[in-house]
mmCIF file of C-alpha atoms in Angstrom:
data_model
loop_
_atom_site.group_PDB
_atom_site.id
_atom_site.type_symbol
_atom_site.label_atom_id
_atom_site.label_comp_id
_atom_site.label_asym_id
_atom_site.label_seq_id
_atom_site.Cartn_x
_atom_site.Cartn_y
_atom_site.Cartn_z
ATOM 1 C CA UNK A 1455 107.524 84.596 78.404
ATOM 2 C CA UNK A 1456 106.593 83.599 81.966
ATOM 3 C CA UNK A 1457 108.665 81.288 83.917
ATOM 4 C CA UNK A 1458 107.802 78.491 86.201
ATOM 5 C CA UNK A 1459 108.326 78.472 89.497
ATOM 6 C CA UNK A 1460 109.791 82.144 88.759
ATOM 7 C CA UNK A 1461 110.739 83.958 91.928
ATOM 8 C CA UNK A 1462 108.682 86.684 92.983
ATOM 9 C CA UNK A 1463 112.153 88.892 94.641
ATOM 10 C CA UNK A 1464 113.807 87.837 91.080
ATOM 11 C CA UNK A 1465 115.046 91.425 90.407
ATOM 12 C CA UNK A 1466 116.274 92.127 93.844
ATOM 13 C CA UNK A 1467 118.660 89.008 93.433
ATOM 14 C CA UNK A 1468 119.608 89.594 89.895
ATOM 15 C CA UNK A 1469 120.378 93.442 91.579
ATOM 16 C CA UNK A 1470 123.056 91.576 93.818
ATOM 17 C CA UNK A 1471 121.489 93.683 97.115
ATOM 18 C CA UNK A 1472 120.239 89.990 98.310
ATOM 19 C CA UNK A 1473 120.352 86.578 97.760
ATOM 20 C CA UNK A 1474 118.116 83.338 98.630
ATOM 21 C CA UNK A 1475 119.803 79.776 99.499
ATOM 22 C CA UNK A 1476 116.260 78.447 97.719
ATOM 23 C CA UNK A 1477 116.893 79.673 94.267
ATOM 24 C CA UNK A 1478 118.907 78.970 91.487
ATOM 25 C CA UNK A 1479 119.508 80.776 88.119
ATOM 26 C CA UNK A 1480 118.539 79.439 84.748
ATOM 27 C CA UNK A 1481 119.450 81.085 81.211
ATOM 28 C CA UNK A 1482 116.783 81.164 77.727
ATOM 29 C CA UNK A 1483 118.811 82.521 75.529
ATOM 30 C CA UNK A 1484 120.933 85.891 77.122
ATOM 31 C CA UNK A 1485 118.211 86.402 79.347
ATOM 32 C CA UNK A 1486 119.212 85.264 83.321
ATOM 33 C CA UNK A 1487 115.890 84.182 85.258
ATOM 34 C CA UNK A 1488 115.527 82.951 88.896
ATOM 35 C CA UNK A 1489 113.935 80.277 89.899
ATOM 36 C CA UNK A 1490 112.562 78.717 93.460
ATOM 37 C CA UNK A 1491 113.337 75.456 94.545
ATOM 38 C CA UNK A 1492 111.184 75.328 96.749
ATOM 39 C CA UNK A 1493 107.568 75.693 96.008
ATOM 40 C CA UNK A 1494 106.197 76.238 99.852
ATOM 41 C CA UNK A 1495 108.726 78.918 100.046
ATOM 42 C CA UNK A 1496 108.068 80.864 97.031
ATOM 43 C CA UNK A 1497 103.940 80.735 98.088
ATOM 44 C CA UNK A 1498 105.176 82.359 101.412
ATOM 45 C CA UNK A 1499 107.297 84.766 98.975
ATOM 46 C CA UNK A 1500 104.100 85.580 96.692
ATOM 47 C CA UNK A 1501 102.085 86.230 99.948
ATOM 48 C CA UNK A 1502 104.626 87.953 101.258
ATOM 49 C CA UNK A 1503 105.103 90.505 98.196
ATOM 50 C CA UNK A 1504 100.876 90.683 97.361
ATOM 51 C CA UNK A 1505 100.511 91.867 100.863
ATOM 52 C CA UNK A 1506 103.899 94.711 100.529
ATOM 53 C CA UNK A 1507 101.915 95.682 97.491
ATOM 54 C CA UNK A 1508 98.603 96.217 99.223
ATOM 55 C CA UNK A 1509 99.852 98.195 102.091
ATOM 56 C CA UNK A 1510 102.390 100.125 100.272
ATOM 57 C CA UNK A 1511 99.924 101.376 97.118
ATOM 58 C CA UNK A 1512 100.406 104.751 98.815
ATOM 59 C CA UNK A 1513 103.899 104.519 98.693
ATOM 60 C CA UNK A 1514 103.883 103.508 95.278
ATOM 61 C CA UNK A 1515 101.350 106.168 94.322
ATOM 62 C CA UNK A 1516 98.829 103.436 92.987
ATOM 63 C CA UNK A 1517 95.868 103.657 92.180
ATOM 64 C CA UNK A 1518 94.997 99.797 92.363
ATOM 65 C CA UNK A 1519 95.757 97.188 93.884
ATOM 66 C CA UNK A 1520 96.244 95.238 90.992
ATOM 67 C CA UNK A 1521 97.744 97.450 88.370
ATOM 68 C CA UNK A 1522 101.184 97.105 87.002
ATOM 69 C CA UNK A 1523 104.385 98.162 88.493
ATOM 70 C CA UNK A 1524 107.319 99.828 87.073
ATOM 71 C CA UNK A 1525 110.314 98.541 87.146
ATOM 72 C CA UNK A 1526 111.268 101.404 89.834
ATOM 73 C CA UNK A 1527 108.418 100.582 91.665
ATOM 74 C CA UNK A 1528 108.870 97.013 91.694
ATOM 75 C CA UNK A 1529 112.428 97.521 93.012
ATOM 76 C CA UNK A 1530 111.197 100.105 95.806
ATOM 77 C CA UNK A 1531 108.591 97.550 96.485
ATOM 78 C CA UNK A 1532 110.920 94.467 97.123
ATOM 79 C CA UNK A 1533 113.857 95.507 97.820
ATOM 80 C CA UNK A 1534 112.385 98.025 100.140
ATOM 81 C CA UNK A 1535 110.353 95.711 101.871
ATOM 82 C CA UNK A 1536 112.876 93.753 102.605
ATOM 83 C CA UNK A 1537 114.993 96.125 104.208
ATOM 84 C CA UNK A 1538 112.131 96.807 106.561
ATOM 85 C CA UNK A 1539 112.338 93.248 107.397
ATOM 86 C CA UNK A 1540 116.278 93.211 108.322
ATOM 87 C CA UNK A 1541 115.520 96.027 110.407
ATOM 88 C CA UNK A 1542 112.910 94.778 112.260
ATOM 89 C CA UNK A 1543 113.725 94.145 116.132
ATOM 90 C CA UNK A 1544 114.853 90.989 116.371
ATOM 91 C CA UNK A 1545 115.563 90.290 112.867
ATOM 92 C CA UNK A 1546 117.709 88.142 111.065
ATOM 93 C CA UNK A 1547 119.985 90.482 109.655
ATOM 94 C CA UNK A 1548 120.352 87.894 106.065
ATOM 95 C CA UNK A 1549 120.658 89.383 102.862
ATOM 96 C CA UNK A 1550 119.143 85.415 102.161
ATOM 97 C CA UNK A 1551 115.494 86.310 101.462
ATOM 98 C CA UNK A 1552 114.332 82.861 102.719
ATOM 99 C CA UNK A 1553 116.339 83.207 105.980
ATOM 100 C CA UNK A 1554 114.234 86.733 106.298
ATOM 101 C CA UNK A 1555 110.583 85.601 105.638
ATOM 102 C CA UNK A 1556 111.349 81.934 107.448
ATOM 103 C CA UNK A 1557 112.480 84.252 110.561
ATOM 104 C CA UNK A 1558 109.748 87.170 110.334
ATOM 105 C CA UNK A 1559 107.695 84.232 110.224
ATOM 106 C CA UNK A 1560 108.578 82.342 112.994
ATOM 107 C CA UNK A 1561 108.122 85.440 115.006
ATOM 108 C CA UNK A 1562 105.266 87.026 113.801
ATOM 109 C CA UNK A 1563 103.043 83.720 113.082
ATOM 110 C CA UNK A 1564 101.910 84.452 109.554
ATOM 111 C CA UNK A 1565 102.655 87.010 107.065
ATOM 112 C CA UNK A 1566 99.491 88.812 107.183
ATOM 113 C CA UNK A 1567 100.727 89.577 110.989
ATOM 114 C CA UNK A 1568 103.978 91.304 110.053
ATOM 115 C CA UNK A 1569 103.880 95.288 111.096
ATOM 116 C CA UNK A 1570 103.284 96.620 107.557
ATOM 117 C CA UNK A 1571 103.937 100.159 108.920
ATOM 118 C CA UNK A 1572 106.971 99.372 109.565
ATOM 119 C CA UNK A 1573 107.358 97.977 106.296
ATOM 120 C CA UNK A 1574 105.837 101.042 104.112
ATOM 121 C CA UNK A 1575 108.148 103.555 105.924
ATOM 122 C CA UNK A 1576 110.836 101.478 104.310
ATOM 123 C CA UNK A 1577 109.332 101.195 101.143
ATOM 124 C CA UNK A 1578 108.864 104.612 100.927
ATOM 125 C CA UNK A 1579 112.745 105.164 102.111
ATOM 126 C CA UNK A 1580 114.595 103.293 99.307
ATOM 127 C CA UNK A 1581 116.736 104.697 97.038
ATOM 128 C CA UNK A 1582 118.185 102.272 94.459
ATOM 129 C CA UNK A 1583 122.321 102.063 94.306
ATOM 130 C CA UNK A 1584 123.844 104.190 91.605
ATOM 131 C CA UNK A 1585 126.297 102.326 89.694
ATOM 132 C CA UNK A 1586 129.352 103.671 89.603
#
């Protein structure tokens, strides 16, 4: 069942490896979802992740830019991608997701004008924790 307003880095919060001061966390049933609160910020989210997925489908060994991701691949995806962005020069350093793209933003101009390169190599760098 699809949520509204559902956040599009929803796994990488629920994975505790960030965080975003713009959502909050709802329950149906036993199931924990996270929501935006903010609906400008999760279209610069969505943007943000649609353009990760179409520079990264190498990364990802896709073959379209449209097909479905595993659950692996989503987390490489995100999570990844946001690492790249903490380690841009210059970055906010946040584990808040809005603090990252509101920053990356504000010094790149737009999202389509971040340095995907960057990006990918991080993508194509991250492991997921092992819990212990």
């Amino acid at each position: 069942m699809a949520v509204a307003n559902a956040c599009p880095f929803e796994r990488a919060i629920q994975s505790t490896e960030f965080d975003c001061a713009q959502s909050r966390k709802t329950f149906v049933g036993e199931k924990e979802n996270v929501i935006c609160s903010n609906l400008d910020a999760r279209q610069d989210c969505v943007s943000l992740v649609s353009q990760l997925k179409a520079n990264a489908r190498f990364a990802l060994q896709l073959n379209t830019a449209h097909g479905l991701l595993t659950h692996g691949q989503e987390m490489r995806l995100k999570s990844g991608g946001l690492r790249g962005l903490q380690t841009l020069p210059r970055a906010a350093r946040s584990r808040d997701i809005h603090e990252l793209v509101t920053h990356a933003i504000a010094e790149f101009n737009s999202i389509e004008q971040f340095p995907y390169p960057e990006l990918v190599k991080a993508i194509s760098r991250y492991k997921r924790r092992r819990d212990s």
